[in-house]
Amino acid sequence: MQEKYYHIPEKSLPNKSVSTPLPVNHEGFSETDLSEKIIQQAFQNDPNEGIQCLFHCYHALLCSHAVRFVSSKAIAEDIVSDIFYEFHARQLYHTITTSYRAYLFASVRNRAFDYVRREVHRSNSLEYAAHVSIQSAQEPDSITQYENLCQDVEAAIGGMPIKRRQIYLMHRFEGKKNPEIARELSLSIRTVEAHLYQAIRQIREELRSKWFLLVLFLYTEYPANHRSDQDFTPTNPAPMNTSPHDDLLFRYFSGQASSLQKNQIEEWLRDTSNLALFYQALARWEKQNLQYQTDTKEAIRRHMQRMENLTQDSARQELSRPAGADWRRRTPRYWLAAASVVLLLCAAIGLYHTFFQYKTYATEYGQTLSFGLPDGSQVTLNANSSLRLPRFGFGDDSREVFLQGEAEFQVKHTHNNARFIVKTPYALDVVVLGTQFSVFARSRATRVALTQGKVQLFYKAGKKVQKKSMKPGELATLDQRGHQVAITPMENPAAPTAWKEHRFVFSATPLSEIALMVQEVFGVKILILEPAVAQMTVSGSFTAHDAEELIETLAEASTLTYSKNKRTITIQTQSN
């Protein structure tokens, strides 16, 4: 193939002599020699030559920048690939009259944020991130990184004065506007604005060494629909009159700039004409701090193949899809990468407010867990259970927790008489000041057993909220069909929490009910073939650490036999 040459006037390349023509043959091209002017002329001559120049100049830098946000090389390269594809297929090289570099870097940053937003909203239950145990974690290192990020943000917000923290949480997580916050707290709007300003400033200061986390956490303060790929202008006060030096910008990119230096840069960026210089410096910084080496030749080959396969109809179809949408159908390993990204980033993004506002403790099948709460209360979770509580402000005014499953509570009385409220999914709330009790809240039943102190039960009967009080030694059972609560004395007060010692206490309990209990606690399905066997009752106390041990003990004490196939145990009479 014959080389092509372009003569560039010296005034286009300041401080650089152009006495010899510059080749557009891409082998051996340095990123320094490939100026914006050369790339633009290459596109004018031949778009295929131009896109290859663009790849050689910016592909590695853009992938390095993208991976800082999505933490996956594969996803980062897909985002960059889609941006190059749209740039080429839509002929944006004709419409962008300023800087290709600024457009590409702004697009990568925006697409990376949009990708994370999309994945967070697509997930059915991001709270699973907090439920992952060491045994089931696909990537223990990712979980550790996630916990560290979460703790950093939690500490930053938790260190705020109470009133400032309250206002910030109402604004950030409840989505309330300043006038609404002012009305609820009987404050002036100016006071609310001052608290919010101080809160954001405090977070910036405490997380200044964690540039990645700070950008994600604070950037999401601005709505996505206010941006475009060419719009990445921070909203700050009046601009500076002078340009910051590279050293200052490099400190800013690496998260080492002081609060004053950050404010100076943000003020300077208020003038949109400075964006080109900003991204020029960002490209130089990325070149000196590449996250990994990319295969640019292979990326060009895939891009050119993609362009060759492009038809008029398929172009409309592909360009209508969100950028990065095709990575999900290439190979299953990308799903694992996406899951890892969500686990790592969801705490920092702050988009899924319910998740970030609450901390969740959870247990696996066959596992119990004991832990303390910030107010000094103690909780023990039974197997296959979870407890959720606010990360911030727990105990300031009230103490609310959300239980799914079964737990024992030893509630500590506080000096401010803050109520301790256990909420369940089945329209029953338990309210106490200081006492010891256990709550069973699963799909088949909801029960409360009181050991010490006094509790109040609130439940909805029809359209009215009813209240009942309990005394020690009583058991309350919610009739979920009629939404009525029956309170009866406990025959064996130790029975409701015998599971803490791996004991199972039955009192004329049908085998069908025991089968449900085994599935709830151990995740093992019990199959009873004969209706008469299902109605058999069991009484007594049995110790077991797994489902088979319990069923074997029951079988030995009766005329039953059982067989096991993976996660299913079949029970039948010995005659069969």
Coordinates of C-alpha atoms in Angstrom, one line a residue, residues 6-572:
Y6 CA 0.0 15.5 4.4
H7 CA 1.8 18.9 4.6
I8 CA 0.7 20.8 7.7
P9 CA 1.4 24.6 7.8
E10 CA 3.7 25.5 10.6
K11 CA 1.2 27.9 12.2
S12 CA -1.0 24.8 12.9
L13 CA 1.7 23.2 15.0
P14 CA 3.3 25.9 17.3
N15 CA 6.8 25.3 18.5
K16 CA 7.2 22.4 16.0
S17 CA 9.1 22.4 12.7
V18 CA 7.4 20.7 9.8
S19 CA 10.1 20.7 7.2
T20 CA 9.2 17.1 6.1
P21 CA 5.8 15.7 5.3
L22 CA 4.1 13.6 8.0
P23 CA 3.0 10.1 6.9
V24 CA -0.4 8.7 7.6
N25 CA 0.8 5.2 7.6
H26 CA -0.1 4.1 11.1
E27 CA 2.7 1.8 12.0
G28 CA 5.2 3.7 14.2
F29 CA 3.0 6.7 14.6
S30 CA 3.6 8.3 18.0
E31 CA 0.7 9.9 19.9
T32 CA 2.7 13.1 20.2
D33 CA 3.0 13.5 16.5
L34 CA -0.7 12.9 15.8
S35 CA -2.1 16.3 16.3
E36 CA -5.8 17.2 16.1
K37 CA -5.1 19.0 12.8
I38 CA -3.5 15.9 11.2
I39 CA -6.5 13.7 12.3
Q40 CA -9.0 16.2 10.9
Q41 CA -7.1 16.3 7.6
A42 CA -7.0 12.5 7.5
F43 CA -10.7 12.3 7.9
Q44 CA -11.2 14.8 5.1
N45 CA -9.0 12.6 2.8
D46 CA -10.4 9.2 3.9
P47 CA -12.6 8.5 6.9
N48 CA -11.1 5.0 7.3
E49 CA -7.7 6.6 7.5
G50 CA -8.9 9.1 10.0
I51 CA -10.6 6.6 12.3
Q52 CA -7.3 4.6 12.4
C53 CA -5.4 7.8 13.3
L54 CA -8.0 8.4 16.1
F55 CA -7.6 4.8 17.4
H56 CA -3.8 5.1 17.5
C57 CA -3.9 8.4 19.3
Y58 CA -6.6 7.9 21.8
H59 CA -7.8 4.3 22.2
A60 CA -5.4 3.3 25.0
L61 CA -5.9 6.6 26.9
L62 CA -9.7 6.3 26.7
C63 CA -9.7 2.7 27.8
S64 CA -7.4 3.6 30.7
H65 CA -9.8 6.4 31.7
A66 CA -12.9 4.3 31.4
V67 CA -11.6 1.4 33.5
R68 CA -11.2 3.8 36.4
F69 CA -15.0 4.0 36.6
V70 CA -16.3 0.6 35.5
S71 CA -13.4 -1.5 37.0
S72 CA -13.6 -4.0 34.1
K73 CA -11.3 -4.0 31.1
A74 CA -13.9 -5.7 28.9
I75 CA -16.6 -3.2 29.7
A76 CA -14.3 -0.3 29.4
E77 CA -13.2 -1.4 25.9
D78 CA -16.8 -2.0 24.8
I79 CA -17.7 1.6 25.9
V80 CA -14.8 3.0 24.0
S81 CA -15.5 0.8 21.0
D82 CA -19.1 2.0 20.8
I83 CA -18.0 5.7 21.0
F84 CA -15.5 5.2 18.1
Y85 CA -18.2 3.3 16.1
E86 CA -20.8 6.1 16.5
F87 CA -18.1 8.7 15.7
H88 CA -17.3 6.9 12.5
A89 CA -20.8 5.6 11.5
R90 CA -22.6 8.9 12.2
Q91 CA -19.8 10.9 10.6
L92 CA -19.4 13.1 13.7
Y93 CA -16.0 14.1 12.4
H94 CA -17.9 16.5 10.2
T95 CA -20.1 18.0 12.9
I96 CA -17.6 18.4 15.7
T97 CA -15.8 21.6 15.0
T98 CA -13.8 22.0 18.2
S99 CA -11.7 19.2 19.7
Y100 CA -12.1 15.5 19.0
R101 CA -10.1 14.8 22.2
A102 CA -12.5 16.8 24.4
Y103 CA -15.5 15.1 22.8
L104 CA -14.1 11.6 23.2
F105 CA -13.0 12.0 26.8
A106 CA -16.3 13.7 27.8
S107 CA -18.2 10.9 26.0
V108 CA -16.2 8.2 27.9
R109 CA -16.9 9.8 31.3
N110 CA -20.6 10.2 30.6
R111 CA -21.0 6.8 29.1
A112 CA -19.2 5.2 32.1
F113 CA -21.5 6.9 34.5
D114 CA -24.6 6.1 32.4
Y115 CA -23.5 2.5 32.2
V116 CA -23.3 2.2 36.0
R117 CA -26.7 3.9 36.4
R118 CA -28.2 1.5 34.0
E119 CA -26.8 -1.5 35.7
V120 CA -27.9 -0.3 39.1
H121 CA -31.5 0.3 38.0
R122 CA -31.6 -3.0 36.1
S123 CA -30.6 -5.0 39.2
N124 CA -33.7 -6.5 41.0
S125 CA -32.1 -6.3 44.5
L126 CA -28.9 -4.6 44.9
E127 CA -29.2 -5.2 48.6
Y128 CA -27.8 -8.7 47.8
A129 CA -24.5 -6.9 47.7
A130 CA -24.7 -6.6 51.5
H131 CA -25.9 -10.1 51.9
V132 CA -23.0 -11.9 50.2
S133 CA -21.2 -14.1 52.6
I134 CA -17.6 -15.2 52.5
Q135 CA -18.7 -18.7 51.5
S136 CA -20.7 -17.5 48.5
A137 CA -18.6 -14.6 47.3
Q138 CA -17.4 -15.0 43.7
E139 CA -14.8 -12.3 44.3
P140 CA -13.8 -11.8 48.0
D141 CA -11.4 -9.0 47.0
S142 CA -14.2 -7.1 45.3
I143 CA -16.4 -7.5 48.4
T144 CA -13.5 -6.1 50.5
Q145 CA -13.1 -3.1 48.2
Y146 CA -16.9 -2.5 48.3
E147 CA -16.9 -2.6 52.1
N148 CA -14.0 -0.1 52.3
L149 CA -15.7 2.3 49.9
C150 CA -19.0 2.0 51.8
Q151 CA -17.2 2.6 55.2
D152 CA -15.4 5.7 53.8
V153 CA -18.6 7.3 52.7
E154 CA -20.5 6.2 55.9
A155 CA -17.8 7.7 58.1
A156 CA -17.8 11.0 56.1
I157 CA -21.6 11.4 56.5
G158 CA -21.6 10.0 60.0
G159 CA -19.1 12.6 61.2
M160 CA -21.3 15.5 60.3
P161 CA -23.2 17.4 63.1
I162 CA -26.6 15.9 63.7
K163 CA -28.6 18.7 62.0
R164 CA -26.3 18.9 59.0
R165 CA -26.5 15.1 58.5
Q166 CA -30.3 15.1 58.9
I167 CA -30.6 17.8 56.2
Y168 CA -28.1 16.1 53.8
L169 CA -29.9 12.7 54.1
M170 CA -33.3 14.3 53.5
H171 CA -31.9 16.0 50.4
R172 CA -29.7 13.1 49.1
F173 CA -31.7 10.0 49.9
E174 CA -35.3 11.1 50.3
G175 CA -35.1 13.4 47.3
K176 CA -36.6 16.4 49.1
K177 CA -36.2 19.9 47.8
N178 CA -34.7 22.7 50.0
P179 CA -38.1 24.5 50.6
E180 CA -39.6 21.1 51.7
I181 CA -36.8 20.4 54.1
A182 CA -37.1 24.0 55.5
R183 CA -40.8 23.5 56.2
E184 CA -40.4 20.2 57.9
L185 CA -37.5 21.3 60.1
S186 CA -38.9 24.9 60.7
L187 CA -35.7 26.4 59.2
S188 CA -35.1 29.1 56.6
I189 CA -34.3 28.0 53.1
R190 CA -31.0 29.9 53.4
T191 CA -30.1 27.9 56.5
V192 CA -30.8 24.6 54.7
E193 CA -28.7 25.7 51.7
A194 CA -25.8 26.6 54.1
H195 CA -26.0 23.1 55.7
L196 CA -26.0 21.4 52.4
Y197 CA -23.0 23.4 51.2
Q198 CA -21.1 22.6 54.3
A199 CA -22.1 18.9 54.0
I200 CA -20.8 18.6 50.5
R201 CA -17.7 20.5 51.4
Q202 CA -17.0 18.1 54.3
I203 CA -17.4 15.0 52.1
R204 CA -15.0 16.5 49.5
E205 CA -12.5 17.2 52.2
E206 CA -12.6 13.8 53.9
L207 CA -12.6 11.9 50.6
R208 CA -10.1 14.0 48.8
S209 CA -7.5 11.3 48.6
K210 CA -10.1 8.9 47.0
W211 CA -10.6 10.7 43.7
F212 CA -12.5 7.8 42.1
L213 CA -15.0 7.5 44.9
L214 CA -15.4 11.3 45.3
V215 CA -16.2 11.8 41.6
L216 CA -18.8 9.1 41.6
F217 CA -20.4 10.2 44.8
L218 CA -20.6 13.9 44.1
Y219 CA -21.1 13.7 40.4
T220 CA -24.4 12.0 40.8
E221 CA -25.7 15.1 42.5
Y222 CA -26.5 16.4 39.0
P223 CA -29.3 14.8 37.0
A224 CA -28.3 12.7 34.0
N225 CA -30.8 14.4 31.7
H226 CA -29.0 17.7 32.1
R227 CA -25.9 16.4 30.2
S228 CA -24.9 15.3 26.8
D229 CA -21.8 13.7 25.5
Q230 CA -20.4 17.2 24.7
D231 CA -21.6 18.8 28.0
F232 CA -19.4 18.1 31.0
T233 CA -19.3 21.6 32.6
P234 CA -19.4 21.8 36.4
T235 CA -21.7 24.4 37.9
N236 CA -19.5 26.6 40.0
P237 CA -18.8 30.3 40.6
A238 CA -17.0 32.7 38.4
P239 CA -14.0 31.5 36.3
M240 CA -10.4 32.2 37.0
N241 CA -8.5 34.5 34.8
T242 CA -5.4 32.3 34.5
S243 CA -5.0 28.7 33.4
P244 CA -3.9 26.1 36.0
H245 CA -0.5 24.5 35.5
D246 CA -0.2 20.9 34.5
D247 CA 1.1 20.0 38.0
L248 CA -2.0 21.4 39.6
L249 CA -4.3 19.6 37.1
F250 CA -2.4 16.3 37.5
R251 CA -2.9 16.6 41.3
Y252 CA -6.5 17.2 40.7
F253 CA -6.8 14.1 38.4
S254 CA -5.0 11.9 41.0
G255 CA -7.1 13.1 43.9
Q256 CA -4.2 14.9 45.7
A257 CA -5.4 18.5 45.2
S258 CA -6.4 20.5 48.2
S259 CA -9.9 21.9 48.6
L260 CA -8.7 25.4 47.6
Q261 CA -7.0 23.9 44.5
K262 CA -10.1 22.0 43.6
N263 CA -12.2 25.1 43.9
Q264 CA -9.8 27.0 41.6
I265 CA -10.0 24.4 38.9
E266 CA -13.7 24.1 39.1
E267 CA -14.0 27.9 38.9
W268 CA -11.7 27.8 35.9
L269 CA -13.9 25.1 34.2
R270 CA -16.9 27.5 34.6
D271 CA -15.7 28.9 31.3
T272 CA -16.5 26.2 28.7
S273 CA -13.7 27.5 26.5
N274 CA -11.3 25.9 29.0
L275 CA -12.7 22.4 28.5
A276 CA -10.4 21.7 25.6
L277 CA -7.3 22.5 27.7
F278 CA -8.7 20.4 30.6
Y279 CA -9.1 17.3 28.4
Q280 CA -5.7 17.9 26.8
A281 CA -4.1 17.8 30.2
L282 CA -6.2 14.8 31.1
A283 CA -4.9 13.0 28.0
R284 CA -1.3 13.7 29.1
W285 CA -2.0 12.5 32.6
E286 CA -3.6 9.3 31.4
K287 CA -0.6 8.7 29.1
Q288 CA 1.7 8.8 32.1
N289 CA -0.6 6.7 34.3
L290 CA -2.0 4.0 32.0
Q291 CA -4.1 1.4 33.9
Y292 CA -3.2 -1.4 31.4
Q293 CA -1.9 -2.0 27.9
T294 CA -4.6 -2.3 25.2
D295 CA -4.3 -4.1 21.9
T296 CA -5.1 -1.2 19.6
K297 CA -4.4 -3.2 16.4
E298 CA -7.0 -5.8 17.3
A299 CA -9.5 -3.0 18.3
I300 CA -9.0 -1.4 14.9
R301 CA -9.5 -4.8 13.2
R302 CA -12.8 -5.4 15.1
H303 CA -14.0 -1.8 14.3
M304 CA -13.3 -2.1 10.6
Q305 CA -15.0 -5.5 10.5
R306 CA -18.0 -3.9 12.3
M307 CA -18.1 -1.1 9.7
E308 CA -17.9 -3.6 6.8
N309 CA -20.9 -5.5 8.2
L310 CA -22.9 -2.3 8.5
T311 CA -25.9 -1.9 6.3
Q312 CA -28.4 0.9 6.1
D313 CA -31.0 -1.0 8.1
S314 CA -28.6 -2.5 10.7
A315 CA -27.1 1.0 11.2
R316 CA -30.4 2.4 12.3
Q317 CA -31.0 -0.6 14.6
E318 CA -27.5 -0.5 16.2
L319 CA -27.4 3.2 16.6
S320 CA -30.7 3.2 18.3
R321 CA -29.4 1.0 21.1
P322 CA -27.7 2.5 24.2
A323 CA -24.0 2.5 23.9
G324 CA -22.4 -0.6 25.4
A325 CA -25.6 -2.6 25.0
D326 CA -24.0 -5.3 22.9
W327 CA -21.4 -6.5 25.4
R328 CA -24.1 -8.4 27.4
R329 CA -24.7 -10.9 24.6
R330 CA -21.2 -11.9 23.8
T331 CA -20.2 -14.3 26.5
P332 CA -21.4 -15.2 30.0
R333 CA -18.2 -13.9 31.7
Y334 CA -19.4 -10.4 31.0
W335 CA -22.3 -11.0 33.4
L336 CA -19.8 -11.8 36.1
A337 CA -17.9 -8.6 35.3
A338 CA -21.1 -6.6 35.4
A339 CA -22.0 -8.1 38.8
S340 CA -18.6 -7.2 40.2
V341 CA -18.9 -3.6 38.9
V342 CA -22.3 -3.2 40.6
L343 CA -21.0 -4.7 43.9
L344 CA -18.0 -2.3 43.9
L345 CA -19.8 0.9 42.8
C346 CA -23.3 0.8 44.2
A347 CA -22.2 2.3 47.6
A348 CA -20.3 5.1 45.9
I349 CA -22.9 6.0 43.3
G350 CA -25.6 6.8 45.7
L351 CA -28.3 6.2 43.1
Y352 CA -30.0 3.3 44.7
H353 CA -30.9 5.3 47.8
T354 CA -32.6 2.5 49.8
F355 CA -29.5 0.4 49.6
F356 CA -27.0 3.1 50.5
Q357 CA -29.2 4.5 53.3
Y358 CA -29.4 1.1 55.1
K359 CA -27.0 -1.5 56.3
T360 CA -28.1 -5.1 56.1
Y361 CA -27.0 -8.2 58.1
A362 CA -27.9 -11.5 56.6
T363 CA -27.4 -15.3 57.1
E364 CA -27.1 -18.2 54.8
Y365 CA -29.1 -21.5 55.2
G366 CA -28.0 -23.3 58.3
Q367 CA -26.1 -20.3 59.7
T368 CA -26.7 -18.1 62.7
L369 CA -25.2 -14.7 63.4
S370 CA -24.9 -12.5 66.5
F371 CA -23.9 -8.9 66.4
G372 CA -24.3 -5.6 68.2
L373 CA -26.2 -2.5 67.0
P374 CA -24.9 1.1 67.3
D375 CA -27.2 1.7 70.4
G376 CA -25.7 -1.2 72.3
S377 CA -28.5 -3.6 71.6
Q378 CA -27.7 -7.2 70.7
V379 CA -29.3 -9.3 67.9
T380 CA -29.0 -12.9 66.9
L381 CA -30.2 -13.9 63.5
N382 CA -31.5 -17.4 62.7
A383 CA -30.7 -19.0 59.4
N384 CA -32.0 -17.6 56.1
S385 CA -32.8 -14.2 57.7
S386 CA -31.9 -10.6 57.2
L387 CA -32.0 -7.4 59.3
R388 CA -31.8 -3.9 57.8
L389 CA -31.2 -0.7 59.7
P390 CA -30.3 2.9 58.9
R391 CA -26.6 3.6 58.4
F392 CA -26.9 7.1 59.8
G393 CA -28.7 8.6 62.7
F394 CA -29.8 5.3 64.3
G395 CA -30.9 6.1 67.9
D396 CA -31.0 9.9 67.4
D397 CA -34.8 10.0 67.6
S398 CA -36.0 6.4 67.0
R399 CA -34.5 3.0 66.3
E400 CA -36.2 1.2 63.4
V401 CA -35.0 -2.1 62.0
F402 CA -36.6 -4.3 59.3
L403 CA -36.7 -8.1 59.8
Q404 CA -37.2 -10.8 57.2
G405 CA -36.9 -14.2 58.8
E406 CA -36.2 -14.9 62.5
A407 CA -34.2 -13.1 65.2
E408 CA -33.8 -12.6 68.9
F409 CA -33.4 -9.1 70.3
Q410 CA -31.9 -7.8 73.6
V411 CA -32.8 -4.1 73.4
K412 CA -30.8 -1.6 75.5
H413 CA -32.7 1.3 77.0
T414 CA -31.4 4.7 75.8
H415 CA -31.1 7.9 77.8
N416 CA -33.4 9.7 75.4
N417 CA -36.1 6.9 75.6
A418 CA -35.8 6.3 71.9
R419 CA -38.3 3.6 70.8
F420 CA -37.0 0.4 69.3
I421 CA -39.3 -0.7 66.4
V422 CA -39.0 -4.0 64.6
K423 CA -40.9 -3.9 61.3
T424 CA -41.9 -7.0 59.4
P425 CA -43.1 -7.6 55.8
Y426 CA -46.5 -8.8 57.1
A427 CA -48.1 -5.7 58.6
L428 CA -46.9 -6.2 62.1
D429 CA -44.6 -3.8 64.0
V430 CA -43.1 -4.5 67.4
V431 CA -42.4 -1.4 69.6
V432 CA -40.3 -1.5 72.8
L433 CA -38.0 0.7 74.9
G434 CA -35.8 -2.0 76.5
T435 CA -36.5 -5.7 76.7
Q436 CA -35.7 -9.2 75.4
F437 CA -37.9 -10.9 72.8
S438 CA -37.8 -12.9 69.6
V439 CA -39.6 -12.3 66.3
F440 CA -40.5 -14.9 63.6
A441 CA -41.5 -13.3 60.3
R442 CA -41.7 -15.6 57.4
S443 CA -44.3 -16.2 54.7
R444 CA -46.1 -19.0 56.6
A445 CA -46.4 -17.2 59.9
T446 CA -45.5 -14.2 62.0
R447 CA -44.9 -14.6 65.8
V448 CA -43.5 -12.6 68.7
A449 CA -42.3 -14.3 71.9
L450 CA -41.6 -12.0 74.9
T451 CA -39.0 -13.1 77.4
Q452 CA -38.5 -9.9 79.5
G453 CA -40.0 -6.4 79.7
K454 CA -43.0 -5.2 77.8
V455 CA -43.8 -4.7 74.1
Q456 CA -46.5 -3.2 72.0
L457 CA -47.8 -4.7 68.8
F458 CA -49.2 -2.6 66.0
Y459 CA -51.0 -4.3 63.1
K460 CA -53.6 -3.4 60.5
A461 CA -57.0 -4.9 60.7
G462 CA -59.0 -3.7 57.8
K463 CA -58.4 0.0 57.4
K464 CA -57.6 0.6 61.1
V465 CA -54.3 0.2 62.9
Q466 CA -54.8 -1.9 66.1
K467 CA -52.5 -2.1 69.2
K468 CA -52.0 -4.8 71.7
S469 CA -49.6 -5.2 74.6
M470 CA -47.6 -8.3 75.7
K471 CA -46.3 -9.5 79.0
P472 CA -43.3 -11.7 79.6
G473 CA -44.0 -15.4 78.9
E474 CA -46.6 -14.6 76.2
L475 CA -46.6 -15.6 72.5
A476 CA -48.4 -13.5 69.9
T477 CA -49.4 -15.0 66.6
L478 CA -50.6 -12.9 63.6
D479 CA -53.4 -14.4 61.6
Q480 CA -52.4 -13.3 58.2
R481 CA -55.7 -14.0 56.6
G482 CA -57.8 -12.1 59.0
H483 CA -55.1 -9.7 60.3
Q484 CA -55.9 -10.6 63.8
V485 CA -53.4 -11.1 66.6
A486 CA -53.9 -13.9 69.2
I487 CA -51.8 -13.7 72.4
T488 CA -51.4 -16.9 74.5
P489 CA -49.1 -18.1 77.3
M490 CA -46.0 -20.0 76.1
E491 CA -45.9 -23.6 77.2
N492 CA -42.1 -23.7 76.9
P493 CA -40.5 -20.2 77.1
A494 CA -37.2 -21.5 75.8
A495 CA -38.6 -23.0 72.7
P496 CA -38.8 -19.9 70.4
T497 CA -35.0 -19.4 70.7
A498 CA -33.8 -23.0 71.0
W499 CA -32.4 -22.6 67.5
K500 CA -29.5 -20.6 68.9
E501 CA -28.2 -23.9 70.4
H502 CA -29.1 -25.9 67.2
R503 CA -32.1 -27.4 69.0
F504 CA -35.6 -27.9 67.6
V505 CA -38.5 -28.1 70.0
F506 CA -41.8 -29.5 68.8
S507 CA -45.1 -29.9 70.6
A508 CA -47.6 -31.9 68.6
T509 CA -46.2 -30.3 65.5
P510 CA -47.4 -31.8 62.2
L511 CA -44.6 -33.3 60.0
S512 CA -45.8 -31.1 57.1
E513 CA -45.0 -28.0 59.2
I514 CA -41.6 -29.4 60.1
A515 CA -41.0 -29.9 56.4
L516 CA -41.6 -26.2 55.8
M517 CA -39.3 -25.3 58.7
V518 CA -36.5 -27.4 57.3
Q519 CA -36.8 -25.7 54.0
E520 CA -36.7 -22.3 55.6
V521 CA -33.7 -23.0 57.8
F522 CA -31.6 -25.3 55.7
G523 CA -32.8 -24.7 52.1
V524 CA -33.6 -28.4 51.7
K525 CA -36.9 -29.5 50.2
I526 CA -38.8 -32.2 52.1
L527 CA -41.1 -34.4 50.0
I528 CA -43.8 -36.4 51.9
L529 CA -45.4 -38.9 49.6
E530 CA -48.3 -40.0 51.9
P531 CA -50.9 -37.6 53.2
A532 CA -51.2 -39.6 56.4
V533 CA -47.5 -39.2 57.1
A534 CA -47.7 -35.4 56.5
Q535 CA -50.3 -35.3 59.3
M536 CA -48.2 -37.2 61.8
T537 CA -47.2 -35.0 64.8
V538 CA -43.9 -34.8 66.6
S539 CA -43.1 -33.8 70.1
G540 CA -39.8 -33.4 71.8
S541 CA -36.4 -31.6 71.6
F542 CA -33.9 -32.6 68.9
T543 CA -30.4 -31.3 68.2
A544 CA -29.3 -31.1 64.6
H545 CA -26.8 -29.0 62.6
D546 CA -28.2 -29.8 59.2
A547 CA -31.4 -31.1 57.6
E548 CA -30.4 -34.7 57.1
E549 CA -29.3 -35.0 60.7
L550 CA -32.7 -33.8 61.9
I551 CA -34.7 -36.0 59.5
E552 CA -32.5 -39.0 60.5
T553 CA -33.2 -38.4 64.2
L554 CA -36.9 -38.2 63.5
A555 CA -36.8 -41.3 61.4
E556 CA -35.0 -43.3 64.1
A557 CA -37.6 -42.3 66.6
S558 CA -40.5 -43.5 64.4
T559 CA -41.5 -46.0 61.7
L560 CA -40.4 -43.6 58.9
T561 CA -37.6 -43.9 56.4
Y562 CA -36.1 -41.3 54.1
S563 CA -33.9 -41.0 51.0
K564 CA -31.9 -38.0 49.8
N565 CA -31.3 -36.8 46.3
K566 CA -29.2 -33.6 46.1
R567 CA -31.3 -30.9 47.9
T568 CA -34.4 -33.0 48.3
I569 CA -35.2 -35.5 51.1
T570 CA -38.2 -37.9 50.6
I571 CA -39.9 -39.3 53.7
Q572 CA -42.1 -42.3 53.7

